[in-house]
mmCIF file of C-alpha atoms in Angstrom:
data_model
loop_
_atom_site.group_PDB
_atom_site.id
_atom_site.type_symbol
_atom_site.label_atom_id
_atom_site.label_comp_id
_atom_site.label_asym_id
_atom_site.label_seq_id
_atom_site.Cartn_x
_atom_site.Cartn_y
_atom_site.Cartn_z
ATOM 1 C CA UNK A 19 119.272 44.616 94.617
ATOM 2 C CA UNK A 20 120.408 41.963 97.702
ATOM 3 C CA UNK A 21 122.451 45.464 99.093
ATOM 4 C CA UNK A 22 119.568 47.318 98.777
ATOM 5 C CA UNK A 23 117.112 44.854 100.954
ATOM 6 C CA UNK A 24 119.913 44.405 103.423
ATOM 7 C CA UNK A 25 120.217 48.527 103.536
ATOM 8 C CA UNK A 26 116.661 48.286 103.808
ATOM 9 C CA UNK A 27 116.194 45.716 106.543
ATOM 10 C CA UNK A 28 118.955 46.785 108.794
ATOM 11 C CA UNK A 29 116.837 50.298 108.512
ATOM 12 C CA UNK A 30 113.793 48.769 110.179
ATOM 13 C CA UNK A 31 115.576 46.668 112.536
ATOM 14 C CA UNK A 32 116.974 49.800 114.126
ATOM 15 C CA UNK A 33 113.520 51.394 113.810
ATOM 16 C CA UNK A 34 112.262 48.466 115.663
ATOM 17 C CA UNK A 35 114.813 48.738 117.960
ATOM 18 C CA UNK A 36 114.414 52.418 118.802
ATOM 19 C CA UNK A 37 110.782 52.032 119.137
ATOM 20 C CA UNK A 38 111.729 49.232 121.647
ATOM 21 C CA UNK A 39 114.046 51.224 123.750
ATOM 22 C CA UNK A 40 111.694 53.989 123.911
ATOM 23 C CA UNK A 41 108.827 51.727 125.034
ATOM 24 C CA UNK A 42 111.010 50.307 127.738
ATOM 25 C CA UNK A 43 111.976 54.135 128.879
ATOM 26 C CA UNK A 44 108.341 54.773 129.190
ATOM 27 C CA UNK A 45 107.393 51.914 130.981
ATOM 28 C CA UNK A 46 110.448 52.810 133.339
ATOM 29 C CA UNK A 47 109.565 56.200 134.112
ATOM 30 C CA UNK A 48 105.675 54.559 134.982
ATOM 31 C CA UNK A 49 107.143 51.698 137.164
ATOM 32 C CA UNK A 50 109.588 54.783 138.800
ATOM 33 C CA UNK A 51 106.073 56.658 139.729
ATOM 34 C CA UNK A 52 104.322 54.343 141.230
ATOM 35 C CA UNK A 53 107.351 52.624 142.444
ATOM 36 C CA UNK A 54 108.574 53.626 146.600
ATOM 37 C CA UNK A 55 111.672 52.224 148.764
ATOM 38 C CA UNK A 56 113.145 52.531 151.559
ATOM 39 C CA UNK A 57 116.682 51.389 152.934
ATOM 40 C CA UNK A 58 117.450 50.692 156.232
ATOM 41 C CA UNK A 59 121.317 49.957 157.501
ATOM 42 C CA UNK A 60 122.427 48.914 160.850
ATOM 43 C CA UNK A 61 124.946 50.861 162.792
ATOM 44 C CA UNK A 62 127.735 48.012 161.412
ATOM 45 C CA UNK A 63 127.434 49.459 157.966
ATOM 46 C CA UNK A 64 126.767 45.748 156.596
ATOM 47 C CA UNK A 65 123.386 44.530 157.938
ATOM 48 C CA UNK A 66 120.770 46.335 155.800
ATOM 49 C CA UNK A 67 116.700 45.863 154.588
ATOM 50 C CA UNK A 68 115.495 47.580 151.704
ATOM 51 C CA UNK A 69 111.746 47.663 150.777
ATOM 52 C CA UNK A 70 110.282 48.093 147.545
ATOM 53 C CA UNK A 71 106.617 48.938 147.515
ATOM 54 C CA UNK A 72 104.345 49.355 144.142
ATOM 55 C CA UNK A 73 100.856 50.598 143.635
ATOM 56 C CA UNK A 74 99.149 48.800 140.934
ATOM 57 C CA UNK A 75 97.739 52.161 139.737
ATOM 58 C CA UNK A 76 95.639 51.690 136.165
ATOM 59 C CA UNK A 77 98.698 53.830 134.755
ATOM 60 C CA UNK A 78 100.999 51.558 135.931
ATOM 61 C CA UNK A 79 99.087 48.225 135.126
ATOM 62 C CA UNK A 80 97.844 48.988 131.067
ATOM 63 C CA UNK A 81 101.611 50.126 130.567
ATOM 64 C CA UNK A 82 102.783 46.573 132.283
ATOM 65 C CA UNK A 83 100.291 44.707 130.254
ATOM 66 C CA UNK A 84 101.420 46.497 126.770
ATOM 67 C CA UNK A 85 104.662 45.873 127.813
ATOM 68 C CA UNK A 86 104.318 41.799 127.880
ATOM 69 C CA UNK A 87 102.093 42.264 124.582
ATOM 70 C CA UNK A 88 104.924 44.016 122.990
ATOM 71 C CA UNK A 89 108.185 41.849 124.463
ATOM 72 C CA UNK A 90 105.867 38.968 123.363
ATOM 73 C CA UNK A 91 104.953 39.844 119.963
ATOM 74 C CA UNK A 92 101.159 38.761 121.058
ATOM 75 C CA UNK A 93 98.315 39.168 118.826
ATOM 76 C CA UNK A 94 95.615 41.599 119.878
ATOM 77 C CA UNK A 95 93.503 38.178 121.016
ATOM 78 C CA UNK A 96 96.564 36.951 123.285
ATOM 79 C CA UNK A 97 97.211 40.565 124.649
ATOM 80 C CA UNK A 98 92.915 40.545 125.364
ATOM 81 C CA UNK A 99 93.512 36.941 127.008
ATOM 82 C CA UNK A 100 96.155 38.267 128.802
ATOM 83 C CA UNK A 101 94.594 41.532 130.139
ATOM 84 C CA UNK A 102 91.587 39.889 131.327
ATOM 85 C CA UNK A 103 93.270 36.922 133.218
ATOM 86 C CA UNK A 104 95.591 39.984 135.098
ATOM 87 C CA UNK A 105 92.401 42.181 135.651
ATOM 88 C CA UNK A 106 91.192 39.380 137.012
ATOM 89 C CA UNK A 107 93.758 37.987 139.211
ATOM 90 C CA UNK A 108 94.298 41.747 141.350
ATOM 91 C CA UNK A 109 90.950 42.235 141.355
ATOM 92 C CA UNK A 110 91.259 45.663 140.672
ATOM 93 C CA UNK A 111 87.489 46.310 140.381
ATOM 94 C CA UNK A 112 87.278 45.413 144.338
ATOM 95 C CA UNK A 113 90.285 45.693 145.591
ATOM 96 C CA UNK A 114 93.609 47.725 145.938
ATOM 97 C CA UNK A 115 96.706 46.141 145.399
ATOM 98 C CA UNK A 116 99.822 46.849 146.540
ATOM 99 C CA UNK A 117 103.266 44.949 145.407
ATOM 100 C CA UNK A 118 105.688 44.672 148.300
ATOM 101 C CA UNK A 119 108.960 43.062 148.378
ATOM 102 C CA UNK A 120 111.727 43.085 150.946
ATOM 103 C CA UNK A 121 115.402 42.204 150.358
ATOM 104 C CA UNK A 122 116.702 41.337 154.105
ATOM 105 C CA UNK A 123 120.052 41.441 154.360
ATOM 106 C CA UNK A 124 120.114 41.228 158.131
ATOM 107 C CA UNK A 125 118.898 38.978 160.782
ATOM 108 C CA UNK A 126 115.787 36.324 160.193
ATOM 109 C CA UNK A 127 112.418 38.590 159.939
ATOM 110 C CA UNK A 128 109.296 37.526 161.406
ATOM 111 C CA UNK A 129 106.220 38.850 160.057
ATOM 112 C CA UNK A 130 103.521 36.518 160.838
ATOM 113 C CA UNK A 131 100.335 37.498 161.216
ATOM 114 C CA UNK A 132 101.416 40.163 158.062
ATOM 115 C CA UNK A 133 98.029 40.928 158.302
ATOM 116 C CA UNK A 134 98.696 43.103 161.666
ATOM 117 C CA UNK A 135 102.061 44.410 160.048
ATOM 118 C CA UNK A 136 100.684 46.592 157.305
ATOM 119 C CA UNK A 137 98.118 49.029 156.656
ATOM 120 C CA UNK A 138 96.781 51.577 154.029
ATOM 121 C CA UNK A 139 96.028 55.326 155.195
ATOM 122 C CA UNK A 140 93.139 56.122 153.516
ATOM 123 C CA UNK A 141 92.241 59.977 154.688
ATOM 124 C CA UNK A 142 92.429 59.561 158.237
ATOM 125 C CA UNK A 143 91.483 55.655 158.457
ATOM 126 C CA UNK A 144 93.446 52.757 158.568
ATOM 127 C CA UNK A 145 92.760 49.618 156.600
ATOM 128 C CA UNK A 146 93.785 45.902 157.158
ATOM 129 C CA UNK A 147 94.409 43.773 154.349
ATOM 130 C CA UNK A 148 91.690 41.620 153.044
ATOM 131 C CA UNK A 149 93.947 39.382 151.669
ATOM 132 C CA UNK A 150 97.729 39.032 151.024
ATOM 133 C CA UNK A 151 100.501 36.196 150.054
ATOM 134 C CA UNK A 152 100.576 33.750 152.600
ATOM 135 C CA UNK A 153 104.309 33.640 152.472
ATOM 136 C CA UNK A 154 105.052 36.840 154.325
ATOM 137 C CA UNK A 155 103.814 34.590 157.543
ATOM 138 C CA UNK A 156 106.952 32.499 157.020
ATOM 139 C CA UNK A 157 110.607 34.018 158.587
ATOM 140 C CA UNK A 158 112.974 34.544 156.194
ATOM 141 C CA UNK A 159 116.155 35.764 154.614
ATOM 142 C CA UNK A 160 117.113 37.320 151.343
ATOM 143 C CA UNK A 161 114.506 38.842 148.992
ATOM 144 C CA UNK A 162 110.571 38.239 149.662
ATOM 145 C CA UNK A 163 107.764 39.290 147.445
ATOM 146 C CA UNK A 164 103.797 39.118 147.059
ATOM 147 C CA UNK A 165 100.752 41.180 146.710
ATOM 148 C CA UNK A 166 98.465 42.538 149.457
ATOM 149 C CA UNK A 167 94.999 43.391 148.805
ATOM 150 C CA UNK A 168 93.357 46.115 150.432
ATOM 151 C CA UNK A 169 89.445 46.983 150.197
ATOM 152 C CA UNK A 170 88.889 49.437 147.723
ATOM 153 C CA UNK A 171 84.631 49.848 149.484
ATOM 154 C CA UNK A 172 83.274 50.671 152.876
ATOM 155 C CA UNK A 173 82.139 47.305 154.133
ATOM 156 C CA UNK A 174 78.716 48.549 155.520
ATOM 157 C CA UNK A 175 78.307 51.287 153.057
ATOM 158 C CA UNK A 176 79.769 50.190 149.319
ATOM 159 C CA UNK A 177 81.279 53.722 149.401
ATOM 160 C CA UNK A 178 84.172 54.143 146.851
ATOM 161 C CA UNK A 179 87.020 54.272 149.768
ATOM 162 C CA UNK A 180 89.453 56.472 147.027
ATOM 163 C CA UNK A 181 86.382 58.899 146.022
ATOM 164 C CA UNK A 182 87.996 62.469 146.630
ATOM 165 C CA UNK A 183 90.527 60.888 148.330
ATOM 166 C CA UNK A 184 94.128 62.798 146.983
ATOM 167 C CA UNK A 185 96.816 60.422 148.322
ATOM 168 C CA UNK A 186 96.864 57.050 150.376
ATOM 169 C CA UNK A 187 100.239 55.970 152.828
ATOM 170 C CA UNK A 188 101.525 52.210 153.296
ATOM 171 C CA UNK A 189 102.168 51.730 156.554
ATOM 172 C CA UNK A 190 104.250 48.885 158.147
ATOM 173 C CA UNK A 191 104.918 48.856 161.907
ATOM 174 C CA UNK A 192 108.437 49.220 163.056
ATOM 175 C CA UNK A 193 108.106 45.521 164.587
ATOM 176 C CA UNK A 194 108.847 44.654 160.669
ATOM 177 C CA UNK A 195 112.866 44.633 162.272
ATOM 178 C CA UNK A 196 112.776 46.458 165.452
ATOM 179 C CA UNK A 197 116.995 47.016 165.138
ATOM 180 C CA UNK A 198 116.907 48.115 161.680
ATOM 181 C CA UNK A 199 113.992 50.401 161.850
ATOM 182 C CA UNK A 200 114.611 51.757 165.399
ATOM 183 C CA UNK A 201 111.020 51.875 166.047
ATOM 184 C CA UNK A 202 110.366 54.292 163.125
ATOM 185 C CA UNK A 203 107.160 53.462 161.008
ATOM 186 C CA UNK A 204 108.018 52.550 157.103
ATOM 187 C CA UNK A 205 105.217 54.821 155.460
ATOM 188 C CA UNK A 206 105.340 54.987 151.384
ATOM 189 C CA UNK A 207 103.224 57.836 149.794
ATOM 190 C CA UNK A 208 101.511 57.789 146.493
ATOM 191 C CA UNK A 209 99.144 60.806 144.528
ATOM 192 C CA UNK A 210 96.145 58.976 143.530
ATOM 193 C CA UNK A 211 93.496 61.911 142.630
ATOM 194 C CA UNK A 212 93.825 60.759 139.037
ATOM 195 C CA UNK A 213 93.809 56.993 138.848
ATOM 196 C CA UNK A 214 90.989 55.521 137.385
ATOM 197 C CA UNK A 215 90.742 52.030 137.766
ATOM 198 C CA UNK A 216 87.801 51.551 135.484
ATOM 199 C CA UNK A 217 89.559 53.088 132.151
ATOM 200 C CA UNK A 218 91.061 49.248 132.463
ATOM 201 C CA UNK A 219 87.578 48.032 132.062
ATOM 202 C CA UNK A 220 86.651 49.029 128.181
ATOM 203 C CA UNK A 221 87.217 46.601 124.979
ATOM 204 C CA UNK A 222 86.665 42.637 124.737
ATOM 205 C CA UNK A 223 88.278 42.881 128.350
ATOM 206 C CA UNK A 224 84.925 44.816 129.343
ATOM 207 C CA UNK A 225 82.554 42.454 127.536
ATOM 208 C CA UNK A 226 84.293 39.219 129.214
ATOM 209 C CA UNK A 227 84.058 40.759 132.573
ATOM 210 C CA UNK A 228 80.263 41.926 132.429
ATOM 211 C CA UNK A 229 79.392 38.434 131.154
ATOM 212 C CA UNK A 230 81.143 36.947 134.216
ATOM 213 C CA UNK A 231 79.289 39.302 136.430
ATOM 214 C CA UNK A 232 75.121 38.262 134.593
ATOM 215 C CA UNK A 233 76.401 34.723 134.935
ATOM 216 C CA UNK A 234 76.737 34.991 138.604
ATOM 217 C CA UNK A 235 73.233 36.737 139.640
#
């Protein structure tokens, strides 16, 4: 009987496993869609800047947030917890967010104000940040990361800037390391016709949020 339970255990460990791997494939080929770089070497073949840029499309955030439910073993009131807390912190219901990270290899970057740095092609418009991480202001070394927030409205008009809009570009100038870039423009493309930020915004999530929003008229 003990060989049979051991037989039987060992079976559902590898299930687990398997169903593990195949969640973690998944949530790699997501990350790898909404995931852009770019590499930049200098003419020494040793100095180089790579850039990693992420769209926090609602693809690509439910399958992060399942992903921490599952590696954590959470209970559907943790994973609820945890979903509205994220929702909440990249305010995806006002704003677009945009993961960047750099890993500078090369000489001290400067990119304060970041603010005047980067920009999101919307159609034919440019947009500023409305807010970002701080820490880009500092120069630095080695690997920097942080989230910049761009408006996802028309200031004067509330008009859904992504409405019928098919792609948007990340721009940063070429001032980002004028001897690595060569005065080239770092642009990273994404296909956002389908993402639909509010398909985030259903379940105890929902109710959480629209009690947040009576409290504050």
């Amino acid at each position: 009987m003990k060989k049979i339970i051991s037989a039987l255990l060992f079976v559902i460990m590898l299930g687990l496993m398997a169903v593990s791997a195949a969640n973690a494939d998944a949530f790699d080929q997501i990350l790898a869609r909404w995931t852009k770089n770019k590499k930049y070497t200098d003419e020494d073949g040793i100095s180089t800047l790579e850039i990693n840029a992420t769209y926090y499309s609602a693809e690509f955030v439910e399958a992060y947030i399942q992903k921490e439910a599952q590696k954590n073993l959470w209970t559907q009131q943790e994973a609820d917890d945890y979903k509205y807390n994220f929702l909440g912190a990249l305010r995806l219901n006002e704003m677009i967010p945009v993961q960047i990270e750099f890993i500078n290899n090369a000489e001290t970057m400067y990119l304060g104000p970041f603010d005047i740095m980067v920009k999101l092609r919307i159609g034919n418009k440019l947009y500023k940040p409305a807010d970002y991480d701080k820490r880009f202001n500092f120069k630095f070394q080695g690997k920097k990361e942080g989230l910049i927030y761009f408006p996802r409205f028309d200031e004067k008009t509330g008009k859904d800037l992504l409405k019928g809009v098919k792609n948007v570009t990340l721009e940063l100038t070429p001032t980002i390391s004028p001897n690595l870039t060569r005065g080239m423009t770092t642009k990273f493309l994404w296909d956002v016709a389908n993402d639909d930020p509010q398909k985030l915004y259903q379940g105890k999530a929902a109710e959480r949020f629209e009690t947040d929003r009576l409290l504050k008229r």
